[in-house]
Every structure is written in structure tokens, then in C-alpha cells.
PDB file of C-alpha atoms in Angstrom:
ATOM      1  CA  MET Q   1      -1.305 209.375  23.661  1.00 44.00           C
ATOM      2  CA  ARG Q   2      -3.660 208.796  26.891  1.00 42.00           C
ATOM      3  CA  PRO Q   3      -7.057 207.401  27.311  1.00 46.00           C
ATOM      4  CA  ARG Q   4     -10.173 210.099  27.577  1.00 45.00           C
ATOM      5  CA  GLY Q   5     -12.878 209.599  29.335  1.00 43.00           C
ATOM      6  CA  PRO Q   6     -13.835 208.947  33.438  1.00 40.00           C
ATOM      7  CA  LEU Q   7     -11.537 205.756  35.518  1.00 41.00           C
ATOM      8  CA  ALA Q   8      -8.349 207.366  34.121  1.00 41.00           C
ATOM      9  CA  GLY Q   9      -9.390 206.381  29.797  1.00 40.00           C
ATOM     10  CA  ALA Q  10     -12.306 205.911  30.510  1.00 39.00           C
ATOM     11  CA  VAL Q  11     -14.901 203.062  29.833  1.00 39.00           C
ATOM     12  CA  ALA Q  12     -18.551 204.189  28.403  1.00 38.00           C
ATOM     13  CA  ALA Q  13     -18.908 200.736  26.539  1.00 39.00           C
ATOM     14  CA  VAL Q  14     -19.124 198.970  29.643  1.00 38.00           C
ATOM     15  CA  LEU Q  15     -21.910 195.631  30.909  1.00 38.00           C
ATOM     16  CA  LEU Q  16     -23.445 196.662  33.995  1.00 35.00           C
ATOM     17  CA  THR Q  17     -25.809 193.826  34.772  1.00 34.00           C
ATOM     18  CA  GLY Q  18     -26.457 194.045  38.752  1.00 33.00           C
ATOM     19  CA  CYS Q  19     -24.191 197.138  39.201  1.00 33.00           C
ATOM     20  CA  ALA Q  20     -25.198 199.720  41.298  1.00 31.00           C
ATOM     21  CA  GLN Q  21     -24.274 202.444  40.585  1.00 31.00           C
ATOM     22  CA  ALA Q  22     -21.028 204.133  41.564  1.00 32.00           C
ATOM     23  CA  ALA Q  23     -21.239 206.979  45.838  1.00 33.00           C
ATOM     24  CA  GLY Q  24     -19.962 210.055  44.731  1.00 33.00           C
ATOM     25  CA  PRO Q  25     -16.744 210.980  45.598  1.00 32.00           C
ATOM     26  CA  SER Q  26     -17.164 212.523  49.101  1.00 32.00           C
ATOM     27  CA  ASP Q  27     -18.791 208.418  49.812  1.00 36.00           C
ATOM     28  CA  ARG Q  28     -17.028 206.130  48.106  1.00 41.00           C
ATOM     29  CA  PRO Q  29     -15.484 203.100  50.555  1.00 47.00           C
ATOM     30  CA  LEU Q  30     -12.303 202.257  50.680  1.00 44.00           C
ATOM     31  CA  PRO Q  31     -11.225 199.478  47.465  1.00 48.00           C
ATOM     32  CA  GLY Q  32     -11.287 197.087  49.735  1.00 54.00           C
ATOM     33  CA  ALA Q  33     -13.467 197.598  52.290  1.00 57.00           C
ATOM     34  CA  PRO Q  34     -16.124 196.462  53.212  1.00 62.00           C
ATOM     35  CA  GLY Q  35     -19.556 198.013  51.189  1.00 64.00           C
ATOM     36  CA  ALA Q  36     -16.917 199.591  48.491  1.00 73.00           C
ATOM     37  CA  ALA Q  37     -18.518 200.529  45.280  1.00 88.00           C
ATOM     38  CA  ARG Q  38     -19.450 197.214  42.917  1.00 94.00           C
ATOM     39  CA  PRO Q  39     -17.374 197.588  39.534  1.00 97.00           C
ATOM     40  CA  PRO Q  40     -18.204 198.119  36.354  1.00 97.00           C
ATOM     41  CA  VAL Q  41     -18.248 194.542  34.695  1.00 97.00           C
ATOM     42  CA  VAL Q  42     -16.337 195.715  30.756  1.00 97.00           C
ATOM     43  CA  GLN Q  43     -15.767 193.940  27.778  1.00 97.00           C
ATOM     44  CA  HIS Q  44     -15.245 197.124  25.433  1.00 97.00           C
ATOM     45  CA  VAL Q  45     -13.666 199.776  26.108  1.00 97.00           C
ATOM     46  CA  ALA Q  46     -14.273 203.440  24.671  1.00 96.00           C
ATOM     47  CA  THR Q  47     -11.423 205.665  23.777  1.00 97.00           C
ATOM     48  CA  ASP Q  48     -10.733 207.251  20.389  1.00 94.00           C
ATOM     49  CA  ASP Q  49      -6.877 205.403  20.095  1.00 98.00           C
ATOM     50  CA  ARG Q  50      -6.463 202.855  17.782  1.00 98.00           C
ATOM     51  CA  VAL Q  51      -6.040 199.869  20.317  1.00 98.00           C
ATOM     52  CA  VAL Q  52      -7.125 196.526  21.529  1.00 98.00           C
ATOM     53  CA  PHE Q  53      -6.643 194.828  24.807  1.00 98.00           C
ATOM     54  CA  LEU Q  54      -4.932 191.659  24.950  1.00 98.00           C
ATOM     55  CA  THR Q  55      -5.491 189.108  28.084  1.00 98.00           C
ATOM     56  CA  TYR Q  56      -4.883 185.805  28.692  1.00 97.00           C
ATOM     57  CA  ASP Q  57      -7.240 183.505  31.063  1.00 95.00           C
ATOM     58  CA  ASP Q  58      -5.939 180.400  33.811  1.00 94.00           C
ATOM     59  CA  GLY Q  59      -2.180 179.671  32.969  1.00 94.00           C
ATOM     60  CA  ALA Q  60      -2.226 176.698  31.895  1.00 92.00           C
ATOM     61  CA  GLU Q  61       0.344 176.797  29.025  1.00 93.00           C
ATOM     62  CA  GLN Q  62       3.988 178.382  29.593  1.00 94.00           C
ATOM     63  CA  ASP Q  63       6.035 178.391  27.140  1.00 94.00           C
ATOM     64  CA  PRO Q  64       8.949 180.473  27.109  1.00 96.00           C
ATOM     65  CA  ARG Q  65       8.566 181.197  23.485  1.00 97.00           C
ATOM     66  CA  PHE Q  66       6.274 183.523  25.253  1.00 97.00           C
ATOM     67  CA  VAL Q  67       7.413 184.815  27.378  1.00 97.00           C
ATOM     68  CA  GLY Q  68      10.752 185.318  24.367  1.00 97.00           C
ATOM     69  CA  LEU Q  69       7.826 186.955  22.023  1.00 98.00           C
ATOM     70  CA  VAL Q  70       6.202 188.930  24.697  1.00 98.00           C
ATOM     71  CA  ARG Q  71       9.683 190.822  24.768  1.00 98.00           C
ATOM     72  CA  GLU Q  72      10.449 191.110  20.810  1.00 97.00           C
ATOM     73  CA  ARG Q  73       6.838 193.206  20.737  1.00 96.00           C
ATOM     74  CA  ARG Q  74       7.133 195.123  24.063  1.00 97.00           C
ATOM     75  CA  LEU Q  75       3.943 194.181  24.652  1.00 98.00           C
ATOM     76  CA  PRO Q  76       1.060 195.157  26.839  1.00 98.00           C
ATOM     77  CA  VAL Q  77      -0.782 192.020  27.293  1.00 98.00           C
ATOM     78  CA  ALA Q  78      -2.412 190.971  31.465  1.00 98.00           C
ATOM     79  CA  MET Q  79      -2.324 187.419  32.773  1.00 98.00           C
ATOM     80  CA  PHE Q  80      -5.604 186.520  33.907  1.00 98.00           C
ATOM     81  CA  LEU Q  81      -3.960 183.708  36.604  1.00 97.00           C
ATOM     82  CA  THR Q  82      -5.832 180.763  37.895  1.00 97.00           C
ATOM     83  CA  ASP Q  83      -3.851 179.717  40.773  1.00 97.00           C
ATOM     84  CA  SER Q  84      -4.602 175.723  41.232  1.00 96.00           C
ATOM     85  CA  VAL Q  85      -4.366 175.848  36.980  1.00 95.00           C
ATOM     86  CA  VAL Q  86      -1.051 177.186  37.381  1.00 95.00           C
ATOM     87  CA  GLY Q  87       0.565 174.699  40.322  1.00 88.00           C
ATOM     88  CA  PRO Q  88       4.143 175.926  40.758  1.00 91.00           C
ATOM     89  CA  GLY Q  89       5.404 177.772  37.248  1.00 93.00           C
ATOM     90  CA  TYR Q  90       4.121 180.922  38.797  1.00 95.00           C
ATOM     91  CA  GLY Q  91       8.385 181.497  37.968  1.00 96.00           C
ATOM     92  CA  HIS Q  92       7.184 181.607  34.150  1.00 97.00           C
ATOM     93  CA  PHE Q  93       4.727 184.471  34.572  1.00 97.00           C
ATOM     94  CA  ALA Q  94       7.177 186.743  37.143  1.00 97.00           C
ATOM     95  CA  ARG Q  95       9.140 186.227  34.232  1.00 97.00           C
ATOM     96  CA  LEU Q  96       6.283 187.741  32.242  1.00 97.00           C
ATOM     97  CA  GLN Q  97       5.934 190.078  34.784  1.00 97.00           C
ATOM     98  CA  SER Q  98       9.971 191.630  34.193  1.00 97.00           C
ATOM     99  CA  VAL Q  99       9.005 192.203  29.843  1.00 97.00           C
ATOM    100  CA  GLY Q 100       6.452 194.308  30.901  1.00 96.00           C
ATOM    101  CA  ALA Q 101       3.016 192.362  31.093  1.00 97.00           C
ATOM    102  CA  SER Q 102       0.645 192.753  33.393  1.00 98.00           C
ATOM    103  CA  ILE Q 103      -1.289 189.450  36.631  1.00 98.00           C
ATOM    104  CA  GLN Q 104      -4.439 189.663  37.187  1.00 98.00           C
ATOM    105  CA  ASN Q 105      -7.579 187.948  39.317  1.00 98.00           C
ATOM    106  CA  HIS Q 106      -9.056 184.381  37.693  1.00 98.00           C
ATOM    107  CA  THR Q 107      -9.697 183.729  41.244  1.00 98.00           C
ATOM    108  CA  LEU Q 108      -8.209 180.585  43.155  1.00 98.00           C
ATOM    109  CA  ASP Q 109      -9.601 177.047  41.408  1.00 97.00           C
ATOM    110  CA  HIS Q 110     -12.019 178.203  39.348  1.00 96.00           C
ATOM    111  CA  ARG Q 111     -15.001 177.459  40.288  1.00 94.00           C
ATOM    112  CA  ALA Q 112     -18.841 178.926  38.372  1.00 96.00           C
ATOM    113  CA  LEU Q 113     -19.258 181.451  40.542  1.00 98.00           C
ATOM    114  CA  ARG Q 114     -22.217 182.121  39.423  1.00 97.00           C
ATOM    115  CA  GLY Q 115     -24.355 181.699  42.354  1.00 97.00           C
ATOM    116  CA  LEU Q 116     -22.747 180.982  45.110  1.00 98.00           C
ATOM    117  CA  PRO Q 117     -23.461 182.414  48.179  1.00 98.00           C
ATOM    118  CA  TYR Q 118     -20.868 185.450  49.352  1.00 98.00           C
ATOM    119  CA  ALA Q 119     -18.767 183.993  51.447  1.00 98.00           C
ATOM    120  CA  GLY Q 120     -17.462 181.243  48.935  1.00 98.00           C
ATOM    121  CA  GLN Q 121     -17.144 183.958  46.134  1.00 98.00           C
ATOM    122  CA  ARG Q 122     -15.143 186.089  48.840  1.00 98.00           C
ATOM    123  CA  ALA Q 123     -13.184 183.291  49.498  1.00 98.00           C
ATOM    124  CA  GLU Q 124     -12.052 183.291  45.647  1.00 98.00           C
ATOM    125  CA  ILE Q 125     -11.344 186.361  44.704  1.00 98.00           C
ATOM    126  CA  CYS Q 126      -9.698 187.665  47.479  1.00 98.00           C
ATOM    127  CA  GLY Q 127      -7.549 184.129  48.675  1.00 98.00           C
ATOM    128  CA  GLN Q 128      -6.019 184.651  44.877  1.00 98.00           C
ATOM    129  CA  GLN Q 129      -5.060 188.633  45.940  1.00 98.00           C
ATOM    130  CA  ASP Q 130      -3.786 187.274  48.483  1.00 97.00           C
ATOM    131  CA  LYS Q 131      -1.110 184.601  46.499  1.00 97.00           C
ATOM    132  CA  LEU Q 132      -0.475 186.561  43.958  1.00 97.00           C
ATOM    133  CA  ARG Q 133       0.086 189.945  46.843  1.00 97.00           C
ATOM    134  CA  ALA Q 134       2.456 187.417  48.400  1.00 96.00           C
ATOM    135  CA  ARG Q 135       3.712 185.865  44.702  1.00 95.00           C
ATOM    136  CA  PHE Q 136       4.447 189.078  42.608  1.00 96.00           C
ATOM    137  CA  GLY Q 137       4.168 192.367  45.484  1.00 94.00           C
ATOM    138  CA  ILE Q 138       1.662 193.629  44.812  1.00 94.00           C
ATOM    139  CA  ARG Q 139      -2.881 193.601  44.899  1.00 95.00           C
ATOM    140  CA  PRO Q 140      -4.351 193.426  41.410  1.00 97.00           C
ATOM    141  CA  ARG Q 141      -7.153 196.041  40.853  1.00 97.00           C
ATOM    142  CA  LEU Q 142      -8.355 193.933  37.499  1.00 98.00           C
ATOM    143  CA  PHE Q 143     -11.052 190.044  37.935  1.00 98.00           C
ATOM    144  CA  ARG Q 144     -11.898 188.010  35.145  1.00 98.00           C
ATOM    145  CA  PRO Q 145     -15.432 185.757  36.510  1.00 98.00           C
ATOM    146  CA  PRO Q 146     -14.329 182.312  35.315  1.00 96.00           C
ATOM    147  CA  HIS Q 147     -16.481 181.170  31.414  1.00 94.00           C
ATOM    148  CA  GLY Q 148     -17.414 184.723  32.317  1.00 96.00           C
ATOM    149  CA  THR Q 149     -20.173 184.710  34.445  1.00 97.00           C
ATOM    150  CA  TYR Q 150     -21.308 186.501  37.846  1.00 98.00           C
ATOM    151  CA  ASP Q 151     -23.983 187.367  39.668  1.00 98.00           C
ATOM    152  CA  ALA Q 152     -24.750 190.451  42.500  1.00 97.00           C
ATOM    153  CA  THR Q 153     -22.846 188.403  44.842  1.00 98.00           C
ATOM    154  CA  THR Q 154     -20.114 188.149  42.323  1.00 98.00           C
ATOM    155  CA  LEU Q 155     -19.821 191.930  42.166  1.00 98.00           C
ATOM    156  CA  ARG Q 156     -19.498 193.069  45.877  1.00 98.00           C
ATOM    157  CA  ALA Q 157     -17.292 190.292  46.178  1.00 98.00           C
ATOM    158  CA  ALA Q 158     -15.199 191.364  43.607  1.00 98.00           C
ATOM    159  CA  ALA Q 159     -15.574 195.453  45.657  1.00 98.00           C
ATOM    160  CA  ASP Q 160     -14.976 194.090  48.897  1.00 98.00           C
ATOM    161  CA  CYS Q 161     -11.340 192.063  47.364  1.00 98.00           C
ATOM    162  CA  GLY Q 162     -10.225 195.400  45.726  1.00 97.00           C
ATOM    163  CA  ILE Q 163     -11.058 194.657  42.256  1.00 98.00           C
ATOM    164  CA  SER Q 164     -11.699 198.325  40.728  1.00 97.00           C
ATOM    165  CA  ALA Q 165     -12.729 196.704  37.336  1.00 98.00           C
ATOM    166  CA  MET Q 166     -14.112 192.760  35.975  1.00 98.00           C
ATOM    167  CA  VAL Q 167     -13.460 192.609  32.918  1.00 98.00           C
ATOM    168  CA  LEU Q 168     -14.915 190.847  29.867  1.00 98.00           C
ATOM    169  CA  TRP Q 169     -13.967 190.808  27.042  1.00 98.00           C
ATOM    170  CA  ARG Q 170     -15.937 191.644  22.926  1.00 97.00           C
ATOM    171  CA  ALA Q 171     -14.099 189.129  21.236  1.00 98.00           C
ATOM    172  CA  ALA Q 172     -11.544 185.771  21.658  1.00 97.00           C
ATOM    173  CA  MET Q 173      -8.894 183.255  20.177  1.00 95.00           C
ATOM    174  CA  GLY Q 174      -9.980 179.402  21.079  1.00 90.00           C
ATOM    175  CA  GLY Q 175      -7.719 176.635  20.159  1.00 90.00           C
ATOM    176  CA  ASP Q 176      -8.576 176.981  16.011  1.00 92.00           C
ATOM    177  CA  GLY Q 177      -6.404 180.090  16.028  1.00 93.00           C
ATOM    178  CA  ARG Q 178     -10.185 182.068  14.591  1.00 94.00           C
ATOM    179  CA  LEU Q 179     -11.773 184.948  16.356  1.00 96.00           C
ATOM    180  CA  ALA Q 180     -15.526 185.052  18.022  1.00 96.00           C
ATOM    181  CA  TYR Q 181     -17.036 187.957  18.799  1.00 97.00           C
ATOM    182  CA  THR Q 182     -20.574 188.427  21.568  1.00 96.00           C
ATOM    183  CA  GLY Q 183     -22.133 191.126  19.644  1.00 93.00           C
ATOM    184  CA  GLY Q 184     -21.605 193.910  17.093  1.00 93.00           C
ATOM    185  CA  PRO Q 185     -18.656 193.865  14.224  1.00 94.00           C
ATOM    186  CA  HIS Q 186     -17.720 190.689  13.456  1.00 96.00           C
ATOM    187  CA  HIS Q 187     -13.866 192.534  13.260  1.00 96.00           C
ATOM    188  CA  LEU Q 188     -11.287 193.684  15.464  1.00 97.00           C
ATOM    189  CA  ARG Q 189     -12.517 198.388  16.303  1.00 97.00           C
ATOM    190  CA  PRO Q 190     -10.839 199.986  18.953  1.00 98.00           C
ATOM    191  CA  GLY Q 191     -11.391 199.854  22.417  1.00 98.00           C
ATOM    192  CA  ASP Q 192     -11.601 195.564  21.779  1.00 98.00           C
ATOM    193  CA  ILE Q 193     -10.629 193.427  24.642  1.00 98.00           C
ATOM    194  CA  VAL Q 194      -9.609 190.406  23.158  1.00 98.00           C
ATOM    195  CA  SER Q 195      -9.312 186.750  24.704  1.00 97.00           C
ATOM    196  CA  LEU Q 196      -7.240 183.951  24.871  1.00 95.00           C
ATOM    197  CA  PRO Q 197      -8.197 181.539  26.637  1.00 89.00           C
ATOM    198  CA  SER Q 198      -4.614 178.235  27.780  1.00 84.00           C
ATOM    199  CA  ASP Q 199      -5.674 175.973  28.152  1.00 73.00           C
ATOM    200  CA  ASP Q 200      -6.857 173.814  25.481  1.00 75.00           C
ATOM    201  CA  PRO Q 201      -3.827 171.673  25.007  1.00 75.00           C
ATOM    202  CA  THR Q 202      -4.188 169.974  21.683  1.00 79.00           C
ATOM    203  CA  GLY Q 203      -5.545 173.630  20.420  1.00 86.00           C
ATOM    204  CA  VAL Q 204      -2.433 175.879  18.582  1.00 93.00           C
ATOM    205  CA  PRO Q 205       0.005 177.473  20.414  1.00 93.00           C
ATOM    206  CA  LEU Q 206      -0.318 179.790  22.363  1.00 94.00           C
ATOM    207  CA  VAL Q 207       2.520 181.850  21.127  1.00 95.00           C
ATOM    208  CA  GLU Q 208       1.307 181.557  17.334  1.00 96.00           C
ATOM    209  CA  ARG Q 209      -2.621 182.205  18.195  1.00 96.00           C
ATOM    210  CA  THR Q 210      -0.771 186.219  19.783  1.00 97.00           C
ATOM    211  CA  ARG Q 211       1.811 185.968  16.158  1.00 97.00           C
ATOM    212  CA  ARG Q 212      -1.393 185.461  14.167  1.00 96.00           C
ATOM    213  CA  LEU Q 213      -3.327 187.818  16.166  1.00 97.00           C
ATOM    214  CA  LEU Q 214      -0.932 191.185  16.022  1.00 98.00           C
ATOM    215  CA  GLY Q 215      -1.002 189.846  12.144  1.00 97.00           C
ATOM    216  CA  GLU Q 216      -4.647 190.532  12.304  1.00 97.00           C
ATOM    217  CA  ILE Q 217      -4.125 193.751  14.146  1.00 98.00           C
ATOM    218  CA  ARG Q 218      -1.771 195.043  12.568  1.00 97.00           C
ATOM    219  CA  GLU Q 219      -4.107 194.601   9.349  1.00 97.00           C
ATOM    220  CA  ARG Q 220      -7.061 197.029  11.317  1.00 97.00           C
ATOM    221  CA  GLY Q 221      -4.145 199.680  11.700  1.00 98.00           C
ATOM    222  CA  LEU Q 222      -4.419 199.093  15.260  1.00 98.00           C
ATOM    223  CA  ARG Q 223      -1.830 198.217  18.227  1.00 98.00           C
ATOM    224  CA  VAL Q 224      -1.934 196.911  20.948  1.00 98.00           C
ATOM    225  CA  GLY Q 225      -2.672 198.901  24.547  1.00 98.00           C
ATOM    226  CA  ARG Q 226      -2.151 198.261  28.278  1.00 98.00           C
ATOM    227  CA  LEU Q 227      -5.876 197.299  29.468  1.00 98.00           C
ATOM    228  CA  GLU Q 228      -4.876 198.960  33.093  1.00 96.00           C
ATOM    229  CA  ASP Q 229      -3.638 202.534  31.534  1.00 96.00           C
ATOM    230  CA  TYR Q 230      -8.160 203.050  30.488  1.00 96.00           C
ATOM    231  CA  LEU Q 231      -9.619 201.796  33.697  1.00 92.00           C
TER     232      LEU Q 231
END
């Protein structure tokens, strides 16, 4: 079932803090050009489809079993990668890409962007765009700011780097394997974006957390959707 609404399935439930009004079709700058329209900030997608979206941060945990799980379940997951965290492990994410995962931007060095000058924020975002293009042959459209913090300068820099949506989350599954919510009902609902960070080496392994999450998704009568198809 195709997503509904503007922006290819559009985002109605979005956070637009600090975001300028979008330009009309005739005056919208080209993506990646200076002055490009500010991207929406999204934590939940408004859709009638019974889907949720699985997003993974940083790239610290590189378990081959996770590649097998994504392949076996045909999971359209989104991997938000940080260059300094991934290190020499880009081959792991190339394998994930080959089995259906998408590769997205989470900055070069995982610096908190809010309050940094434009040049520094642009270097973090555009620098990772360049790295990912060199590694995977793509320039991501989606971006997640480290720690979920940003300001109006972040939106400007992201737009100028060719980002079309800045992705936060409504639910997050931490190292303890439990879901925490930013607001609203404390259960999964259609359109939720779920974050699974991979920076806790002492917590429940990522593959086990994902299996646990898939169980909750199934119990709610939901399935996993491809985020890029809805933004």
C-alpha cells in the first residue's frame, strides 16, 4: 500500500521547530544548493498504513547475525551512520545495504550540533554526505542529528547539504531492551519512528533487541515499513 499525503506519503505529524515555511514548487531552490528549503523535522509519520519504521544509530555494533536477521525477515531498516564510530567497518554496512537496508547520515564525528556555527555544522553533515557517497555511491536524503539536538542553523546546513527530512523518533529501545516514548501513548502506533542506538556494549545485543521489538510490532498488528517511501 502506497503512503498517502504530500512529500511522497507525507509527514503530517512533524516537529517544525525553527523550520521556515517551504517554498512553492516554482521558487523552491534545488536540493543541496545554498538557500534550499528547510527540511521538516519528523518523529512520527501520519499514515493510514499499519507500519512503523526501524532506525539504527551510529554503527558501533557490527554483528554479522544482524545482517542475517535483516535478510531473513526482509527488514527495510534505515542505518544512520557516523563515520568516526563506524571506523573501518563500512563493509558490514555494505552487506546490510545489499540485503535491503538504507544508508543515512548521522554526521562525521557525532558532535552535538546545536549552538555550533554554520560552517561547523555544514562540515559535519556535508562531510558525511561525501563519505557515504564515496563508500556507497549514494547521497542520503535523511539525516539524524546526534543526541536528537539541533537548531535553526542545523536545518539550514542540512538543507544546503541536500537533506530532505531530519529524522528524530517517537520511541527508542535502549540497551536494556525496553521501549521509551517521547510523548503520546506508551505503545507503538502506526507511523511511529523507532530508534535503536548501538552505543551500549554492556546492553542487550542489537539483534536480540530487534527480535524483541519485532515481537511487539507483531502483537500490535503492525509491520515494518521503508521510511524513505513515506518521506
